[in-house]
PDB file of C-alpha atoms in Angstrom:
ATOM      1  CA  MET A1468      -7.630  18.385 -12.521  1.00 43.00           C
ATOM      2  CA  ALA A1469      -5.799  14.915 -12.106  1.00 52.00           C
ATOM      3  CA  GLU A1470      -9.456  13.784 -11.166  1.00 63.00           C
ATOM      4  CA  GLU A1471     -10.115  12.338 -14.552  1.00 75.00           C
ATOM      5  CA  ASN A1472      -7.223  10.043 -14.204  1.00 92.00           C
ATOM      6  CA  THR A1473      -8.328   8.522 -10.942  1.00 96.00           C
ATOM      7  CA  VAL A1474      -9.937   5.283 -10.297  1.00 97.00           C
ATOM      8  CA  TYR A1475     -11.457   4.769  -6.915  1.00 97.00           C
ATOM      9  CA  ILE A1476     -11.615   1.382  -5.633  1.00 98.00           C
ATOM     10  CA  GLY A1477     -14.959   0.007  -4.182  1.00 97.00           C
ATOM     11  CA  LYS A1478     -16.645  -3.212  -3.441  1.00 96.00           C
ATOM     12  CA  LYS A1479     -17.123  -4.525  -7.299  1.00 97.00           C
ATOM     13  CA  PRO A1480     -15.164  -7.149  -8.448  1.00 97.00           C
ATOM     14  CA  THR A1481     -11.428  -6.536  -9.055  1.00 97.00           C
ATOM     15  CA  MET A1482     -11.552  -6.871 -12.776  1.00 97.00           C
ATOM     16  CA  ASN A1483     -14.001  -3.923 -13.112  1.00 98.00           C
ATOM     17  CA  TYR A1484     -11.212  -1.797 -11.963  1.00 98.00           C
ATOM     18  CA  VAL A1485      -8.769  -3.161 -13.865  1.00 98.00           C
ATOM     19  CA  LEU A1486     -10.535  -2.304 -16.841  1.00 98.00           C
ATOM     20  CA  ALA A1487     -11.293   0.907 -15.719  1.00 97.00           C
ATOM     21  CA  VAL A1488      -7.582   1.586 -15.472  1.00 97.00           C
ATOM     22  CA  VAL A1489      -6.433  -0.078 -18.797  1.00 97.00           C
ATOM     23  CA  THR A1490      -9.212   2.137 -20.398  1.00 96.00           C
ATOM     24  CA  GLN A1491      -7.636   5.148 -18.882  1.00 96.00           C
ATOM     25  CA  PHE A1492      -4.196   4.274 -20.108  1.00 95.00           C
ATOM     26  CA  ASN A1493      -5.505   3.364 -23.566  1.00 94.00           C
ATOM     27  CA  SER A1494      -7.352   6.746 -23.908  1.00 93.00           C
ATOM     28  CA  GLY A1495      -4.025   8.375 -23.508  1.00 92.00           C
ATOM     29  CA  SER A1496      -3.199   8.918 -20.022  1.00 93.00           C
ATOM     30  CA  ASN A1497       0.455   8.358 -19.203  1.00 94.00           C
ATOM     31  CA  ASP A1498      -0.453   8.555 -15.246  1.00 96.00           C
ATOM     32  CA  VAL A1499      -3.344   6.426 -13.517  1.00 97.00           C
ATOM     33  CA  ILE A1500      -3.978   7.009  -9.841  1.00 97.00           C
ATOM     34  CA  ILE A1501      -5.888   4.337  -7.895  1.00 98.00           C
ATOM     35  CA  LYS A1502      -7.245   5.548  -4.735  1.00 98.00           C
ATOM     36  CA  ALA A1503      -8.716   3.140  -2.145  1.00 98.00           C
ATOM     37  CA  ARG A1504      -9.984   3.603   1.548  1.00 96.00           C
ATOM     38  CA  GLY A1505      -9.968   0.851   4.516  1.00 95.00           C
ATOM     39  CA  ARG A1506     -10.756  -3.033   3.349  1.00 95.00           C
ATOM     40  CA  ALA A1507     -10.465  -1.898  -0.342  1.00 97.00           C
ATOM     41  CA  ILE A1508      -6.659  -1.151  -0.036  1.00 98.00           C
ATOM     42  CA  SER A1509      -5.768  -4.662  -0.734  1.00 97.00           C
ATOM     43  CA  ARG A1510      -7.914  -4.679  -3.651  1.00 97.00           C
ATOM     44  CA  ALA A1511      -6.245  -1.608  -4.952  1.00 98.00           C
ATOM     45  CA  VAL A1512      -2.763  -3.370  -4.607  1.00 98.00           C
ATOM     46  CA  ASP A1513      -4.393  -6.309  -6.586  1.00 97.00           C
ATOM     47  CA  VAL A1514      -5.632  -3.857  -9.116  1.00 98.00           C
ATOM     48  CA  ALA A1515      -2.309  -2.091  -9.677  1.00 98.00           C
ATOM     49  CA  GLU A1516      -0.283  -5.288  -9.702  1.00 97.00           C
ATOM     50  CA  ILE A1517      -2.846  -7.245 -12.623  1.00 97.00           C
ATOM     51  CA  VAL A1518      -2.658  -4.099 -14.518  1.00 97.00           C
ATOM     52  CA  ARG A1519       1.010  -3.911 -14.472  1.00 96.00           C
ATOM     53  CA  ASN A1520       1.918  -7.579 -14.981  1.00 95.00           C
ATOM     54  CA  ARG A1521      -0.898  -8.711 -17.325  1.00 95.00           C
ATOM     55  CA  PHE A1522      -2.344  -5.589 -19.417  1.00 96.00           C
ATOM     56  CA  VAL A1523      -0.101  -2.613 -19.409  1.00 95.00           C
ATOM     57  CA  GLN A1524       3.635  -3.980 -19.133  1.00 94.00           C
ATOM     58  CA  GLU A1525       5.278  -0.568 -19.715  1.00 94.00           C
ATOM     59  CA  ALA A1526       3.492   0.723 -16.453  1.00 95.00           C
ATOM     60  CA  GLU A1527       5.527   0.965 -13.369  1.00 95.00           C
ATOM     61  CA  VAL A1528       4.523   2.274  -9.984  1.00 96.00           C
ATOM     62  CA  LYS A1529       6.121   5.694  -9.613  1.00 96.00           C
ATOM     63  CA  ASP A1530       4.577   6.428  -6.050  1.00 96.00           C
ATOM     64  CA  ILE A1531       2.607   5.098  -3.263  1.00 97.00           C
ATOM     65  CA  ASN A1532       1.142   7.184  -0.426  1.00 97.00           C
ATOM     66  CA  ILE A1533      -0.948   6.240   2.545  1.00 97.00           C
ATOM     67  CA  THR A1534      -2.685   8.534   4.985  1.00 97.00           C
ATOM     68  CA  THR A1535      -5.455   8.587   7.424  1.00 96.00           C
ATOM     69  CA  GLU A1536      -8.887  10.119   7.045  1.00 94.00           C
ATOM     70  CA  THR A1537     -11.192  10.792   9.214  1.00 92.00           C
ATOM     71  CA  LEU A1538     -14.908  10.060   8.280  1.00 89.00           C
ATOM     72  CA  GLU A1539     -18.056  10.963  10.164  1.00 88.00           C
ATOM     73  CA  ASN A1540     -20.929   8.178  10.247  1.00 83.00           C
ATOM     74  CA  GLU A1541     -24.486   8.928  10.106  1.00 86.00           C
ATOM     75  CA  ALA A1542     -24.502   9.059  13.983  1.00 87.00           C
ATOM     76  CA  GLY A1543     -22.145  11.850  13.932  1.00 87.00           C
ATOM     77  CA  ASN A1544     -19.435   9.801  15.248  1.00 89.00           C
ATOM     78  CA  SER A1545     -15.912  10.405  13.494  1.00 90.00           C
ATOM     79  CA  ALA A1546     -13.725   7.392  12.633  1.00 90.00           C
ATOM     80  CA  ASN A1547     -10.256   7.348  11.099  1.00 92.00           C
ATOM     81  CA  VAL A1548      -9.791   5.082   8.141  1.00 95.00           C
ATOM     82  CA  SER A1549      -6.689   4.507   6.496  1.00 97.00           C
ATOM     83  CA  SER A1550      -6.422   5.058   2.691  1.00 97.00           C
ATOM     84  CA  ILE A1551      -3.762   4.608  -0.356  1.00 98.00           C
ATOM     85  CA  GLU A1552      -3.049   6.240  -3.562  1.00 98.00           C
ATOM     86  CA  ILE A1553      -0.987   4.119  -6.114  1.00 98.00           C
ATOM     87  CA  CYS A1554       0.443   6.079  -9.011  1.00 97.00           C
ATOM     88  CA  LEU A1555       0.956   3.929 -11.904  1.00 97.00           C
ATOM     89  CA  SER A1556       2.948   5.644 -14.791  1.00 96.00           C
ATOM     90  CA  LYS A1557       3.782   4.492 -18.161  1.00 92.00           C
ATOM     91  CA  ARG A1558       7.447   4.743 -19.197  1.00 77.00           C
ATOM     92  CA  SER A1559       8.399   7.254 -21.811  1.00 61.00           C
ATOM     93  CA  GLU A1560       6.560   6.538 -24.921  1.00 55.00           C
ATOM     94  CA  ASP A1561       9.331   6.762 -27.520  1.00 50.00           C
ATOM     95  CA  LEU A1562      11.076   3.604 -25.740  1.00 53.00           C
ATOM     96  CA  THR A1563       7.956   1.424 -25.568  1.00 49.00           C
ATOM     97  CA  ASP A1564       6.479   2.344 -29.154  1.00 50.00           C
ATOM     98  CA  LEU A1565       9.453   0.579 -30.732  1.00 50.00           C
ATOM     99  CA  ALA A1566       8.334  -2.729 -28.939  1.00 47.00           C
TER     100      ALA A1566
ATOM    101  CA  MET B 807      19.777  -9.586   8.361  1.00 43.00           C
ATOM    102  CA  ALA B 808      16.809  -7.103   8.209  1.00 52.00           C
ATOM    103  CA  GLU B 809      14.508  -9.954   9.404  1.00 63.00           C
ATOM    104  CA  GLU B 810      14.655  -9.019  12.903  1.00 75.00           C
ATOM    105  CA  ASN B 811      13.214  -5.541  12.129  1.00 92.00           C
ATOM    106  CA  THR B 812      10.301  -6.831  10.152  1.00 96.00           C
ATOM    107  CA  VAL B 813       6.781  -7.620  11.178  1.00 97.00           C
ATOM    108  CA  TYR B 814       4.523  -9.736   9.282  1.00 97.00           C
ATOM    109  CA  ILE B 815       0.945  -8.871   9.525  1.00 98.00           C
ATOM    110  CA  GLY B 816      -1.470 -12.015   9.735  1.00 97.00           C
ATOM    111  CA  LYS B 817      -5.197 -12.186  11.137  1.00 96.00           C
ATOM    112  CA  LYS B 818      -4.803 -11.026  14.717  1.00 97.00           C
ATOM    113  CA  PRO B 819      -6.187  -7.945  15.910  1.00 97.00           C
ATOM    114  CA  THR B 820      -4.383  -4.786  14.388  1.00 97.00           C
ATOM    115  CA  MET B 821      -3.117  -3.557  17.863  1.00 97.00           C
ATOM    116  CA  ASN B 822      -1.190  -6.647  18.554  1.00 98.00           C
ATOM    117  CA  TYR B 823       0.880  -5.579  15.401  1.00 98.00           C
ATOM    118  CA  VAL B 824       1.123  -1.987  16.153  1.00 98.00           C
ATOM    119  CA  LEU B 825       2.560  -3.015  19.491  1.00 98.00           C
ATOM    120  CA  ALA B 826       4.881  -5.389  17.945  1.00 97.00           C
ATOM    121  CA  VAL B 827       6.288  -2.608  15.560  1.00 97.00           C
ATOM    122  CA  VAL B 828       6.597  -0.132  18.691  1.00 97.00           C
ATOM    123  CA  THR B 829       8.410  -2.399  20.584  1.00 96.00           C
ATOM    124  CA  GLN B 830      11.014  -2.789  17.594  1.00 96.00           C
ATOM    125  CA  PHE B 831      11.217   1.053  17.752  1.00 96.00           C
ATOM    126  CA  ASN B 832      11.795   0.973  21.403  1.00 94.00           C
ATOM    127  CA  SER B 833      14.356  -1.663  21.416  1.00 93.00           C
ATOM    128  CA  GLY B 834      16.502   0.726  19.246  1.00 92.00           C
ATOM    129  CA  SER B 835      15.702  -0.159  15.753  1.00 93.00           C
ATOM    130  CA  ASN B 836      15.495   2.970  13.686  1.00 94.00           C
ATOM    131  CA  ASP B 837      13.714   1.122  10.873  1.00 96.00           C
ATOM    132  CA  VAL B 838      10.912  -1.287  11.058  1.00 97.00           C
ATOM    133  CA  ILE B 839       9.531  -3.073   7.831  1.00 97.00           C
ATOM    134  CA  ILE B 840       5.883  -4.098   7.748  1.00 98.00           C
ATOM    135  CA  LYS B 841       4.985  -7.149   5.305  1.00 98.00           C
ATOM    136  CA  ALA B 842       1.778  -8.351   4.402  1.00 98.00           C
ATOM    137  CA  ARG B 843      -0.109 -10.320   1.796  1.00 96.00           C
ATOM    138  CA  GLY B 844      -3.461 -10.548   0.441  1.00 95.00           C
ATOM    139  CA  ARG B 845      -6.522  -9.237   2.520  1.00 95.00           C
ATOM    140  CA  ALA B 846      -3.873  -8.426   5.376  1.00 97.00           C
ATOM    141  CA  ILE B 847      -2.458  -5.610   3.344  1.00 98.00           C
ATOM    142  CA  SER B 848      -5.159  -3.296   4.476  1.00 97.00           C
ATOM    143  CA  ARG B 849      -4.466  -4.178   8.081  1.00 97.00           C
ATOM    144  CA  ALA B 850      -0.592  -3.466   7.421  1.00 98.00           C
ATOM    145  CA  VAL B 851      -1.527   0.171   6.166  1.00 98.00           C
ATOM    146  CA  ASP B 852      -3.489   0.605   9.243  1.00 97.00           C
ATOM    147  CA  VAL B 853      -0.844  -0.597  11.538  1.00 98.00           C
ATOM    148  CA  ALA B 854       1.796   1.779  10.004  1.00 98.00           C
ATOM    149  CA  GLU B 855      -0.763   4.760  10.250  1.00 97.00           C
ATOM    150  CA  ILE B 856      -1.392   4.105  13.853  1.00 97.00           C
ATOM    151  CA  VAL B 857       2.318   3.778  14.648  1.00 97.00           C
ATOM    152  CA  ARG B 858       3.165   6.847  13.053  1.00 96.00           C
ATOM    153  CA  ASN B 859       0.262   8.969  14.310  1.00 95.00           C
ATOM    154  CA  ARG B 860      -0.169   7.640  17.897  1.00 95.00           C
ATOM    155  CA  PHE B 861       2.902   5.974  19.139  1.00 96.00           C
ATOM    156  CA  VAL B 862       5.810   7.028  17.413  1.00 95.00           C
ATOM    157  CA  GLN B 863       5.499  10.518  15.979  1.00 94.00           C
ATOM    158  CA  GLU B 864       8.984  10.571  14.855  1.00 94.00           C
ATOM    159  CA  ALA B 865       8.593   7.823  12.566  1.00 95.00           C
ATOM    160  CA  GLU B 866       7.767   8.333   8.798  1.00 95.00           C
ATOM    161  CA  VAL B 867       7.037   6.435   5.812  1.00 96.00           C
ATOM    162  CA  LYS B 868      10.284   5.865   4.072  1.00 96.00           C
ATOM    163  CA  ASP B 869       9.158   3.448   1.328  1.00 96.00           C
ATOM    164  CA  ILE B 870       6.482   1.422   0.263  1.00 97.00           C
ATOM    165  CA  ASN B 871       6.821  -1.592  -2.370  1.00 97.00           C
ATOM    166  CA  ILE B 872       4.289  -3.706  -3.745  1.00 97.00           C
ATOM    167  CA  THR B 873       4.894  -6.886  -5.573  1.00 97.00           C
ATOM    168  CA  THR B 874       2.985 -10.102  -6.825  1.00 96.00           C
ATOM    169  CA  GLU B 875       4.011 -13.605  -5.019  1.00 94.00           C
ATOM    170  CA  THR B 876       3.130 -16.784  -6.390  1.00 92.00           C
ATOM    171  CA  LEU B 877       2.109 -19.188  -4.043  1.00 89.00           C
ATOM    172  CA  GLU B 878       1.018 -23.033  -4.310  1.00 88.00           C
ATOM    173  CA  ASN B 879      -1.882 -24.556  -2.245  1.00 83.00           C
ATOM    174  CA  GLU B 880      -2.301 -27.832  -1.009  1.00 86.00           C
ATOM    175  CA  ALA B 881      -3.518 -29.143  -4.452  1.00 87.00           C
ATOM    176  CA  GLY B 882      -0.612 -28.333  -6.095  1.00 87.00           C
ATOM    177  CA  ASN B 883      -2.168 -25.204  -8.144  1.00 89.00           C
ATOM    178  CA  SER B 884      -0.537 -21.927  -7.887  1.00 90.00           C
ATOM    179  CA  ALA B 885      -2.037 -18.741  -7.129  1.00 90.00           C
ATOM    180  CA  ASN B 886      -0.736 -15.169  -7.540  1.00 92.00           C
ATOM    181  CA  VAL B 887      -1.170 -12.797  -4.386  1.00 95.00           C
ATOM    182  CA  SER B 888      -0.492  -9.396  -3.896  1.00 97.00           C
ATOM    183  CA  SER B 889       2.126  -8.326  -1.205  1.00 97.00           C
ATOM    184  CA  ILE B 890       3.287  -5.045   0.459  1.00 98.00           C
ATOM    185  CA  GLU B 891       6.219  -3.608   1.981  1.00 98.00           C
ATOM    186  CA  ILE B 892       6.137  -0.522   4.113  1.00 98.00           C
ATOM    187  CA  CYS B 893       9.488   0.722   5.584  1.00 97.00           C
ATOM    188  CA  LEU B 894       8.811   3.055   8.660  1.00 97.00           C
ATOM    189  CA  SER B 895      12.017   4.909   9.493  1.00 96.00           C
ATOM    190  CA  LYS B 896      12.639   7.316  12.585  1.00 92.00           C
ATOM    191  CA  ARG B 897      13.833  10.741  11.579  1.00 77.00           C
ATOM    192  CA  SER B 898      17.651  11.672  12.753  1.00 61.00           C
ATOM    193  CA  GLU B 899      17.851  10.670  16.529  1.00 55.00           C
ATOM    194  CA  ASP B 900      19.938  13.916  17.230  1.00 50.00           C
ATOM    195  CA  LEU B 901      16.604  16.100  16.565  1.00 53.00           C
ATOM    196  CA  THR B 902      14.087  13.663  18.363  1.00 49.00           C
ATOM    197  CA  ASP B 903      16.090  13.452  21.610  1.00 50.00           C
ATOM    198  CA  LEU B 904      15.708  17.048  22.116  1.00 49.00           C
ATOM    199  CA  ALA B 905      12.032  16.679  22.372  1.00 47.00           C
TER     200      ALA B 905
END
């Protein structure tokens, strides 16, 4: 149900994901969740910071969670990989709409 | 003042930093702050997760903050870089010491 507000960070250029998050906000979402695993975690933080500082100034970091996921590779071996979820949230609209 | 409880994540192998954090806890600290910038952010999350899951089970993530820092390179140009601070904290000792 929150899936439609979720942006998964992969290996594309950072600005692709920034655009995806901004589009979510502009289509009426008040919360957007940015998810990433492994090396993409750094990019997820970049995306959150760029959105917040440059494009959606009224957005703030509501919550950040880190966890470990166990993945299985093609050979059947399992590997642990860290993941992050960053929840960006717009502050109450009645305030920001006056600006 | 909190500097002595802070572990800065760089380019060394992840387990070096895990050891540094575990050592901080074993020397009596109840809180350890893990800091990283740029690409090292992913490694910082790995370090926090490995410490918490494997070495200091009573530690939990108390707080995570992300910010943007402006760095100046040798040519005098400035660049923005994301940074993260993960605060790991031991739960109250009276509970864990009984284990």
